[in-house]
Short mmCIF file of C-alpha atoms and ligand atoms in Angstrom, two decimals:
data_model
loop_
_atom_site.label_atom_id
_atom_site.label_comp_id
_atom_site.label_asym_id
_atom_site.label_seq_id
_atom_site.Cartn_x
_atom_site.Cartn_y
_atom_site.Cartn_z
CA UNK A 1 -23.45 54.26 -22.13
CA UNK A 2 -21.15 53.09 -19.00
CA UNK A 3 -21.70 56.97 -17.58
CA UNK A 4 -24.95 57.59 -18.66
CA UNK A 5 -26.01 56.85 -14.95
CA UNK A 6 -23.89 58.14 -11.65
CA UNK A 7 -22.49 54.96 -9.65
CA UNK A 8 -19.16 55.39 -7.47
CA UNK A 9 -16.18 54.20 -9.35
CA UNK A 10 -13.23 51.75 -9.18
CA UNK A 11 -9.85 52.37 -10.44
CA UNK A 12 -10.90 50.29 -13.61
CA UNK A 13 -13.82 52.54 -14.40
CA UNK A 14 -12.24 55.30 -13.80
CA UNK A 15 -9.78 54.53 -16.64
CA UNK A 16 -12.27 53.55 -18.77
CA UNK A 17 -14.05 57.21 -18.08
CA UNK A 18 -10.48 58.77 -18.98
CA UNK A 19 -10.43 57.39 -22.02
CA UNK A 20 -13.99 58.09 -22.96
CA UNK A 21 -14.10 61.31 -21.87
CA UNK A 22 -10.95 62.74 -21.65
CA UNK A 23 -10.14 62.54 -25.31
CA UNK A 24 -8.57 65.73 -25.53
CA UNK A 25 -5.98 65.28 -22.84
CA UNK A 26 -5.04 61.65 -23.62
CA UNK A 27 -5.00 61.48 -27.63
CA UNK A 28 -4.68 58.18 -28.66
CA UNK A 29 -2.54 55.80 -28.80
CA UNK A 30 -2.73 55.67 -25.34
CA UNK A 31 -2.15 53.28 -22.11
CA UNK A 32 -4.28 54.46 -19.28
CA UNK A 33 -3.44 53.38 -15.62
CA UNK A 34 -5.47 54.64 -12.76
CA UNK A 35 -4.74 54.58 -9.34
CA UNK A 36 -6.79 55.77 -6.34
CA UNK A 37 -5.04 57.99 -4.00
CA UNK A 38 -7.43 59.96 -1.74
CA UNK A 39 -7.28 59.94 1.76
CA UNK A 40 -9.50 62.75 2.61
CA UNK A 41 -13.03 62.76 4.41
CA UNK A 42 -14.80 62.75 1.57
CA UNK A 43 -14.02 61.61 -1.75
CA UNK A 44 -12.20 59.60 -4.20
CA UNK A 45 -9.10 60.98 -6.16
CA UNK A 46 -8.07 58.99 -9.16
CA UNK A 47 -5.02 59.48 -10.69
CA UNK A 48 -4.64 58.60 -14.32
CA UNK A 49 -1.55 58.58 -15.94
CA UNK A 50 -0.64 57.33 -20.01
CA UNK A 51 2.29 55.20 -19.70
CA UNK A 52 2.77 56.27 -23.80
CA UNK A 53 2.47 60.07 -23.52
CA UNK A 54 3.35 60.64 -19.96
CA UNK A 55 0.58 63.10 -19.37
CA UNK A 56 -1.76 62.37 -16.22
CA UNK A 57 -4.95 64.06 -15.08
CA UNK A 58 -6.98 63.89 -11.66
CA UNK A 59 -10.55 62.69 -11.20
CA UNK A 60 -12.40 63.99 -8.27
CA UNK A 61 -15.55 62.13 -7.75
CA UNK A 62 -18.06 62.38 -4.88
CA UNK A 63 -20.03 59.94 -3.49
CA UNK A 64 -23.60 60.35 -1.31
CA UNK A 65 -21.71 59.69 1.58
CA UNK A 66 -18.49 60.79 3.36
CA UNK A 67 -15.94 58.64 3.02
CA UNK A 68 -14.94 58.81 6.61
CA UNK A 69 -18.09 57.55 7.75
CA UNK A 70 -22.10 57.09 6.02
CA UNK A 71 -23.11 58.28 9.08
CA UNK A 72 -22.58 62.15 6.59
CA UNK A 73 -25.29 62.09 3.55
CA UNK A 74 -23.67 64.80 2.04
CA UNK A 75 -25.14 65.89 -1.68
CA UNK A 76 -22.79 65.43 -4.64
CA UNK A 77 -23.61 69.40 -5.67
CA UNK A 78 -20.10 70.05 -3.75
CA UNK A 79 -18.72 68.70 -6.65
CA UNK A 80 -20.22 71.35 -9.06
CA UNK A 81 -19.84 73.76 -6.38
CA UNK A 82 -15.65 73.08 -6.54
CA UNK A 83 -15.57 73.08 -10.13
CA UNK A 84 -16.99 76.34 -10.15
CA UNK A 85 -15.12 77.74 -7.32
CA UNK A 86 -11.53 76.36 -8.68
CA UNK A 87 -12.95 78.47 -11.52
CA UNK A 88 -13.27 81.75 -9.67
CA UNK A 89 -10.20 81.03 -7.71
CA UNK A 90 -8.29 80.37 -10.94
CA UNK A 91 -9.59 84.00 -11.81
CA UNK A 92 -9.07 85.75 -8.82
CA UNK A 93 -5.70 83.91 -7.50
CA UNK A 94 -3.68 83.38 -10.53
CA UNK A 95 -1.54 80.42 -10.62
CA UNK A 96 -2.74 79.73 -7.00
CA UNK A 97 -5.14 76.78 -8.20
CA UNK A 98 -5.08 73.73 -9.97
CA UNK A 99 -6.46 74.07 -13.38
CA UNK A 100 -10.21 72.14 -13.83
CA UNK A 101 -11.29 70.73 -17.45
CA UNK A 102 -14.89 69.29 -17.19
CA UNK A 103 -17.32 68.90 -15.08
CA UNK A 104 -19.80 65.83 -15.18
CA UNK A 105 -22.93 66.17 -13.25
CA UNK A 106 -23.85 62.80 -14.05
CA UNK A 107 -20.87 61.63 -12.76
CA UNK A 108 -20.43 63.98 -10.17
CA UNK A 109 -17.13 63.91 -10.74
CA UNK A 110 -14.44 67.09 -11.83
CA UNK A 111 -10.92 65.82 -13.97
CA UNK A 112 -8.12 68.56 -13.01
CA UNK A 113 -4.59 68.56 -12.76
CA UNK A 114 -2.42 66.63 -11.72
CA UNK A 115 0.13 67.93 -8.71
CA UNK A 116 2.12 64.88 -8.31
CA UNK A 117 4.91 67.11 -8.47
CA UNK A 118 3.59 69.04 -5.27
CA UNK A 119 3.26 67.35 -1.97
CA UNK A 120 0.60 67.83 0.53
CA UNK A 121 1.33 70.69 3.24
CA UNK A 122 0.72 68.91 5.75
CA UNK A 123 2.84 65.83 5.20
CA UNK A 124 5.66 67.96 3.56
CA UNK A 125 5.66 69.89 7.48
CA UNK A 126 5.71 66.70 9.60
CA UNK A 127 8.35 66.01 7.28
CA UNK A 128 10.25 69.53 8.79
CA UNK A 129 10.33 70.66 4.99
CA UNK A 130 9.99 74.73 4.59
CA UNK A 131 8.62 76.26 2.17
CA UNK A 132 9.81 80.51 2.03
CA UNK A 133 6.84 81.96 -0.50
CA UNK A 134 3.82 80.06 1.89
CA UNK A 135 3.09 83.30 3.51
CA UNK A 136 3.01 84.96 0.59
CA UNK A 137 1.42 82.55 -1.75
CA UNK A 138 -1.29 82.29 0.93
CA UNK A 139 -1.80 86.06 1.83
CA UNK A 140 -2.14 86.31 -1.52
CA UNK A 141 -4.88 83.76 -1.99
CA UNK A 142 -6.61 85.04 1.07
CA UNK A 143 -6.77 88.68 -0.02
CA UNK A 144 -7.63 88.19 -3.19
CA UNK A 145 -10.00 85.32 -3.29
CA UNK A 146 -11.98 86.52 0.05
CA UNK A 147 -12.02 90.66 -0.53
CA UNK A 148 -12.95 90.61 -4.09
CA UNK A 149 -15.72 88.57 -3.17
CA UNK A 150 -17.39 90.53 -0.56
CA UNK A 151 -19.91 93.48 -1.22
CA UNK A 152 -17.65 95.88 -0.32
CA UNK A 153 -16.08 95.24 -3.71
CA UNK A 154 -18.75 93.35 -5.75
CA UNK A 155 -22.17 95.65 -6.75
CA UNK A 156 -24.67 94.06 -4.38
CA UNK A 157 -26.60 92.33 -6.73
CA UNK A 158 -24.24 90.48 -8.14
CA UNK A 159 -22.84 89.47 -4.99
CA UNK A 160 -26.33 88.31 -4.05
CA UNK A 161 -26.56 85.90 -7.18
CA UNK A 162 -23.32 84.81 -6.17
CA UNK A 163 -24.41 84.21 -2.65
CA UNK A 164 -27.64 82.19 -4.02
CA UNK A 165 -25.14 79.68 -6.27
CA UNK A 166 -23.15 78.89 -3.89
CA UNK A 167 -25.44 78.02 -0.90
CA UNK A 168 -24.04 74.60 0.80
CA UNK A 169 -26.12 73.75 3.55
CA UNK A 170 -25.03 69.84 4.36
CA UNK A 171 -21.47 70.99 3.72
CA UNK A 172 -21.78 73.71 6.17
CA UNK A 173 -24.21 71.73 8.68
CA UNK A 174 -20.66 69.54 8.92
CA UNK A 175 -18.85 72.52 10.10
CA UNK A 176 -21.61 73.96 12.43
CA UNK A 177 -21.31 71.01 13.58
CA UNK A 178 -17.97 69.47 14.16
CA UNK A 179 -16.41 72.79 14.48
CA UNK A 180 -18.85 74.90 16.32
CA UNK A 181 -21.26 72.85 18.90
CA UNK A 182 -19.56 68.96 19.74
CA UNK A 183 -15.78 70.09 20.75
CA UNK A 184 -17.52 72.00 23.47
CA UNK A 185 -20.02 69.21 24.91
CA UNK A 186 -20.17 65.96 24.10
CA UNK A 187 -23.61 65.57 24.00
CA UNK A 188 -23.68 63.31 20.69
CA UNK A 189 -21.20 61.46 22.07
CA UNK A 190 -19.08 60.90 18.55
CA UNK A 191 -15.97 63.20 20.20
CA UNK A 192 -12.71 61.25 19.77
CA UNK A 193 -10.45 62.42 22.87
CA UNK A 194 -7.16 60.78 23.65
CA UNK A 195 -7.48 59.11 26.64
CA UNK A 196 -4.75 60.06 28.51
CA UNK A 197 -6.28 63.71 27.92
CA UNK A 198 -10.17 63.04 28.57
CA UNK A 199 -10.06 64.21 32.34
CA UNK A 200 -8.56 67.29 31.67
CA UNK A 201 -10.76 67.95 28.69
CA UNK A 202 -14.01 67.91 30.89
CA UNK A 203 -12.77 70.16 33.16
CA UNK A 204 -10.89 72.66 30.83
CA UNK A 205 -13.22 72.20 27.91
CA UNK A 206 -16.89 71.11 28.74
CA UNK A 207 -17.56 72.32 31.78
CA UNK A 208 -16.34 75.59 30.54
CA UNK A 209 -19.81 77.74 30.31
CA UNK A 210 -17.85 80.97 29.07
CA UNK A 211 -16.10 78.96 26.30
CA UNK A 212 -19.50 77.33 25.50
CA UNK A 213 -21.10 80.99 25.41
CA UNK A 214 -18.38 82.01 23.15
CA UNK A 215 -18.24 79.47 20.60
CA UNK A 216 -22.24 79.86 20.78
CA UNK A 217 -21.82 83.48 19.27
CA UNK A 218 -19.29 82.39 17.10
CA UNK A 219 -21.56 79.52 15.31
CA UNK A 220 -24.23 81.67 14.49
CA UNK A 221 -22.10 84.38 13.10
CA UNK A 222 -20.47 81.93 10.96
CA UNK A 223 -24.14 80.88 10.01
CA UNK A 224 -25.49 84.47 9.32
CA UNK A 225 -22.52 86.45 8.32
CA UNK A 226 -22.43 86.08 4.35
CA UNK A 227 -19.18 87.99 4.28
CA UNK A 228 -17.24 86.74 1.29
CA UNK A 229 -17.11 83.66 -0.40
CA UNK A 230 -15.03 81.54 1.72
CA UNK A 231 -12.80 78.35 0.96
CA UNK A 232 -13.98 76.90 3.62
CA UNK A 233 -12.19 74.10 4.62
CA UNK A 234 -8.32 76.10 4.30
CA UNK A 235 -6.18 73.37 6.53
CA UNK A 236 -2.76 72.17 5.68
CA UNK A 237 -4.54 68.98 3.69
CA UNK A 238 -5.79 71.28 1.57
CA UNK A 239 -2.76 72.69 0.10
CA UNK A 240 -0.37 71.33 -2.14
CA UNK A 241 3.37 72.55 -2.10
CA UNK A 242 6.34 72.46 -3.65
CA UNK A 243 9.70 75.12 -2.95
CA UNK A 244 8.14 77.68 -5.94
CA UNK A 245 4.54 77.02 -5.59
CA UNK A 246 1.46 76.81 -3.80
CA UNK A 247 -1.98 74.82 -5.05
CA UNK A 248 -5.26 75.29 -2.74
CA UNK A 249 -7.11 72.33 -3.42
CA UNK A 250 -10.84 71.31 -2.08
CA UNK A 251 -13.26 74.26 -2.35
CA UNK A 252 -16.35 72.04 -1.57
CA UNK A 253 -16.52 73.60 1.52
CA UNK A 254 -16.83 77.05 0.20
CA UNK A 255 -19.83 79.46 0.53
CA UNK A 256 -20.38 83.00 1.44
CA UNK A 257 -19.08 83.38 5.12
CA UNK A 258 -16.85 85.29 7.87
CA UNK A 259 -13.14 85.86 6.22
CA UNK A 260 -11.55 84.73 9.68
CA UNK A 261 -13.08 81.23 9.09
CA UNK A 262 -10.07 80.82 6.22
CA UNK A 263 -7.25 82.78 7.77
CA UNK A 264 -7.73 81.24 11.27
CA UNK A 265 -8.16 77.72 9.69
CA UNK A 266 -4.46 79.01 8.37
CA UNK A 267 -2.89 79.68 11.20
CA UNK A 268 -4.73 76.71 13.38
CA UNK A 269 -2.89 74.16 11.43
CA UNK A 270 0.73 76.16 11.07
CA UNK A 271 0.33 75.86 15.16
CA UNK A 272 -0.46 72.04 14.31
CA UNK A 273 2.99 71.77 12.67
CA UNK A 274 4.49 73.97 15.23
CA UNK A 275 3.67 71.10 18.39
CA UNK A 276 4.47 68.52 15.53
CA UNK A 277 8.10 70.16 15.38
CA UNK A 278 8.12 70.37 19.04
CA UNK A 279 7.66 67.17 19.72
CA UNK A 280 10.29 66.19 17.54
CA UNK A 281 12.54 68.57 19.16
CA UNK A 282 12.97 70.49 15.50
CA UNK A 283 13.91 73.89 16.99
CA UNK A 284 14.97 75.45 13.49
CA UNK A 285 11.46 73.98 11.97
CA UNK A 286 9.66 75.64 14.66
CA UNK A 287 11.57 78.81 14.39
CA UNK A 288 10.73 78.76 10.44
CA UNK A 289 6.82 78.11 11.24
CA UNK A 290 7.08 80.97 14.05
CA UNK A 291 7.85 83.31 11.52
CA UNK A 292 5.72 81.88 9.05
CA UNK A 293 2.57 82.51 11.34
CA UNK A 294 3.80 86.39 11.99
CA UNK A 295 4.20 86.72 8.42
CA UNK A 296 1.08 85.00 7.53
CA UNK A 297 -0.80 87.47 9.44
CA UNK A 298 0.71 90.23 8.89
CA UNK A 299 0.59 90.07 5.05
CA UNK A 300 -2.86 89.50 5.00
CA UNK A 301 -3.34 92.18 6.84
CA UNK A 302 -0.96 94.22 4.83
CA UNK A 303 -2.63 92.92 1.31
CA UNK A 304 -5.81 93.66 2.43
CA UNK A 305 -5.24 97.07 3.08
CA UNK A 306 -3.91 97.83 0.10
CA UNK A 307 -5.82 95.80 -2.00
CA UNK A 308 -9.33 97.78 -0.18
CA UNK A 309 -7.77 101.67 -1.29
CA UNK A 310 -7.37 99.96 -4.55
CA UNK A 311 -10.63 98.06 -4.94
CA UNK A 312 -13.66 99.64 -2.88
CA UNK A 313 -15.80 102.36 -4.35
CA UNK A 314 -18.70 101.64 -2.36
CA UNK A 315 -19.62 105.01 -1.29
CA UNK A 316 -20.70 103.68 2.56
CA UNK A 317 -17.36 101.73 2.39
CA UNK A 318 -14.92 104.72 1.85
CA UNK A 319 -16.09 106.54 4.88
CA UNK A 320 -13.00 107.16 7.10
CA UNK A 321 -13.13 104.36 9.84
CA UNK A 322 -14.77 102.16 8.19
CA UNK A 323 -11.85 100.12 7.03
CA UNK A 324 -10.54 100.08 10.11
CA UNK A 325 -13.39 98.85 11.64
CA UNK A 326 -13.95 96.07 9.28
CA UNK A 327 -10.75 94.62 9.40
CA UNK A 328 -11.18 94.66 13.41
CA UNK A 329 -13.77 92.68 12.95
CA UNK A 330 -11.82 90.38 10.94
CA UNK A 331 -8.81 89.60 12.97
CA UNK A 332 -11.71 89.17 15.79
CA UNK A 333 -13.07 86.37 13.71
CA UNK A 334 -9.69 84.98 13.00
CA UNK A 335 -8.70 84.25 16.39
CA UNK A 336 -11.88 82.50 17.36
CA UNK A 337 -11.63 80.07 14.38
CA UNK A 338 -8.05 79.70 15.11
CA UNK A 339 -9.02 78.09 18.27
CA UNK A 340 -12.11 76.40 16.86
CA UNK A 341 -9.98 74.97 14.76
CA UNK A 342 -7.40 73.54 17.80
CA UNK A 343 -10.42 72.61 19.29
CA UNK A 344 -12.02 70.73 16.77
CA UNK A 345 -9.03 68.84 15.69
CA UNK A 346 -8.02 67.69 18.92
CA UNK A 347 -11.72 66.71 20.51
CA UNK A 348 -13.73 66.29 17.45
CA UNK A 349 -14.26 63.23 15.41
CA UNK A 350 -11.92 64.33 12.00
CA UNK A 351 -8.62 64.32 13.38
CA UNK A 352 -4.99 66.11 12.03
CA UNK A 353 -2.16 63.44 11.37
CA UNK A 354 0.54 66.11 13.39
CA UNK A 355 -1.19 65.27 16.52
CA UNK A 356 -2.45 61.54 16.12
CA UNK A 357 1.28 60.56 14.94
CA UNK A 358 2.55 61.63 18.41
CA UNK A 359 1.77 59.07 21.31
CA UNK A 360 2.21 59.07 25.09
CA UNK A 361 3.23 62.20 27.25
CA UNK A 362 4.54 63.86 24.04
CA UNK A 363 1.14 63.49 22.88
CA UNK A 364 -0.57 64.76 25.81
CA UNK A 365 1.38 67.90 25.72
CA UNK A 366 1.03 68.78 22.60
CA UNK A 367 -3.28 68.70 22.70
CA UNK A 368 -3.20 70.53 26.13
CA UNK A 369 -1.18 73.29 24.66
CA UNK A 370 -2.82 73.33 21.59
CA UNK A 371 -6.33 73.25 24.01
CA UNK A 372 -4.95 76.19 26.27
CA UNK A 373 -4.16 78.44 23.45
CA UNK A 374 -7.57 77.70 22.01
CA UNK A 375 -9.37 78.95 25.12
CA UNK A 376 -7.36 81.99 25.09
CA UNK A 377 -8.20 82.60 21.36
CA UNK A 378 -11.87 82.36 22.09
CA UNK A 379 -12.00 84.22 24.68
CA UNK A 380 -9.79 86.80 24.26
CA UNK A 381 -10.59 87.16 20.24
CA UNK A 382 -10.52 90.82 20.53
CA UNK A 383 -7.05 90.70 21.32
CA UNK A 384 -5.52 90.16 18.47
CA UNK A 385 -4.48 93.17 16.13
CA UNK A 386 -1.16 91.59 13.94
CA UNK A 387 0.83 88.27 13.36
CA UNK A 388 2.70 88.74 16.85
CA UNK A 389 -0.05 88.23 19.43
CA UNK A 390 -1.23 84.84 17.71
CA UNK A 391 2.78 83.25 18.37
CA UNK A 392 2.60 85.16 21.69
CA UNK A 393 -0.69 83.28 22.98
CA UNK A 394 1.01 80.09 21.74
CA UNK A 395 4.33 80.68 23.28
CA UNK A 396 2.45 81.29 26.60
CA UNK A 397 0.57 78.00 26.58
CA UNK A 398 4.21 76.27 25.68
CA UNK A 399 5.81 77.94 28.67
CA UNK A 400 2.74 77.38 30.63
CA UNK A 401 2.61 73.73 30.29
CA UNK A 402 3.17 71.99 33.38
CA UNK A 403 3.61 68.25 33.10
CA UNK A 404 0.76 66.66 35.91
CA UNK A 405 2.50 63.80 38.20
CA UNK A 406 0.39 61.31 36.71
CA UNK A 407 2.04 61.70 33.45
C1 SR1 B 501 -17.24 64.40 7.80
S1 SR1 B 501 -16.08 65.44 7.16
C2 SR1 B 501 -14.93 65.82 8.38
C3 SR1 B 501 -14.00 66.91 8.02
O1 SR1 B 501 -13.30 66.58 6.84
C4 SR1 B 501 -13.26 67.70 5.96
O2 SR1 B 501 -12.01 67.86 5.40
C5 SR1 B 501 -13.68 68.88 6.80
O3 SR1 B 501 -12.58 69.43 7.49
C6 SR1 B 501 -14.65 68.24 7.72
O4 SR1 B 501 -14.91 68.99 8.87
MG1 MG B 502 -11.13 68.40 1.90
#
């Protein structure tokens, strides 16, 4: 009767659900301990573990709120909407997932696995850890998950219904925007600049009317471009590693969108880890993340093309060009997002832990190159044709840096 009506849970009920409902995982005897270790946006991660059997499962559960602030009423279908997703994924991406078990919609809450054994990506890099199959792993999960999930590939109806199930308006009304519209103004005045850096962001940043055109065009493609079905929140915190695997975590984000938004979110945050290892003077880390964002790149690009001559029958599809042309349009995407995403990170309210744990000059540096390549990727998002010309804008906003007296 305890879950027979949705209230947000403590560690202690969360146990107690374990054991009621998670019968088949955690036979019995057992000795349930539970542990909340979330510190996303959003949610609440339980870990339970059985001191007797030594087995341990996650529990997801989402409240009517963001966690990061109630100011978000965010509705608790983003749970139902990862479940189902991790199940696609799992189908699509093999291996590239963790597995999910049930579902409650009472609850709102999903029980998966556990990846203690993993780390999170983005910790793992500020630690100046590598990890050699990333850019494959991820190509992989990008190619597969986002191409076979376009109408290109899918027949159109289906790819309709599909479109129709996973519709996530307040999820996406986040992104449009904290993503899209407040890094480039501040007209709700929730932005969350460093001080040291506020100055500079007026004049580079919001009082740019070209950028502010740009990102304009960008938002409302995002909104109207039901491309594939995207993960739609792809940062490092979203991605659990260890040296022979990779687990993309924290679909709620997902709906049918532009490709780019996921690849760019990519390579946004390896450029994240990239000033991180800067900053810390970590020249072979940076070297290893320098080839990681080539790579990245390129193998998606790679993949995709390969994975399209194997995949697309749709008769409009196969005319000659036409790949071409879509991919284009792709990369094109990809480099605006990337620089959303530096944007957004930097200026916007949810911050990235590679830039916040740096303080002073370092600091400053490392958001005004981050901020200069943006621009460029916004602006000059036709550019951009393989993995080299995203670490070539970067590397030109590094050497470009001058350090202002005032520093
Ligand atoms: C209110 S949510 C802020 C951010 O956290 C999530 O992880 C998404 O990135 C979102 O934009
Ligand atoms: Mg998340």
């Amino acid at each position: 009767m305890k879950f027979s009506t949705y209230f947000t849970m403590n560690e202690e009920d969360a146990a107690d659900y374990a054991k009621e409902k998670c019968k088949s995982i955690f036979s019995e005897p057992s000795r349930l301990s539970c542990k909340e270790i979330g510190d996303g946006n959003l949610n609440y991660i339980f870990r339970i573990f059985d001191e007797i059997s030594g087995h341990s499962i996650i529990i997801k559960q989402s409240g009517p709120v963001a966690r990061i602030s109630d100011e978000f009423k965010l509705s608790p279908d983003r749970n139902r909407i990862e479940y189902e997703i991790l199940k696609l994924e799992d189908e699509l991406a093999q291996g590239l997932v963790p597995k999910v078990y049930a579902y409650d919609p009472i609850m709102n809450c999903t029980v998966m696995d556990d990846l203690s054994d993993h780390q999170i990506m983005r910790k793992a890099l500020m630690e100046f850890k590598i990890f050699p199959r990333f850019a494959q792993d991820i190509s992989d999960f990008m190619v597969k998950t986002l191409l076979l999930t376009t109408d290109v590939v899918l027949e159109h109806k289906h790819k309709k219904e599909l479109v129709k199930n996973f519709i996530n308006p307040q999820l996406c009304e986040i992104t449009e925007d904290l993503v899209y519209t407040e890094p480039f103004s501040d007209f709700k005045n929730r932005n969350d600049v460093f001080e040291p850096n506020k100055v500079w962001v007026k004049e580079h940043i919001y009082d740019s009317i070209p950028l502010r055109l740009e990102t304009a065009k960008l938002k409302f493609e995002f909104m109207n471009h039901a491309q594939a079905l995207i993960h739609g929140d792809l940062h490092t915190g979203s991605i659990f590693v260890k040296e022979d695997s990779t687990k993309v975590i924290d679909p709620e984000f997902a709906f049918f969108g532009p490709i780019g938004y996921d690849v760019g979110n990519v390579i946004a945050n390896l450029i994240f880890a990239w000033v991180h290892s800067d900053a810390h003077q970590q020249a072979d880390h940076m070297q290893w993340l320098e080839e990681t964002i080539i790579k990245t790149v390129d193998l998606f690009i790679d993949k995709f093309n390969r994975m399209w001559d194997l995949h697309v029958s749709e008769f409009s599809a196969k005319t000659p060009g036409f790949k071409e042309y879509y991919l284009d349009s792709v990369m094109r995407d990809t480099a605006g997002v990337t620089g959303l995403e530096l944007c957004r990170r930097i200026i916007g309210l949810a911050h990235v832990k590679d830039i916040t744990s740096l303080s002073g000059n370092v600091r400053v540096r490392a958001e005004r190159i981050c901020l200069s390549g943006a621009k460029e990727f916004i602006l000059q998002r036709d550019q951009y044709g393989c993995g080299a010309d995203f670490l070539a804008t970067m590397k030109k906003a590094m050497a470009g840096y001058v350090r202002e007296d005032h520093e």
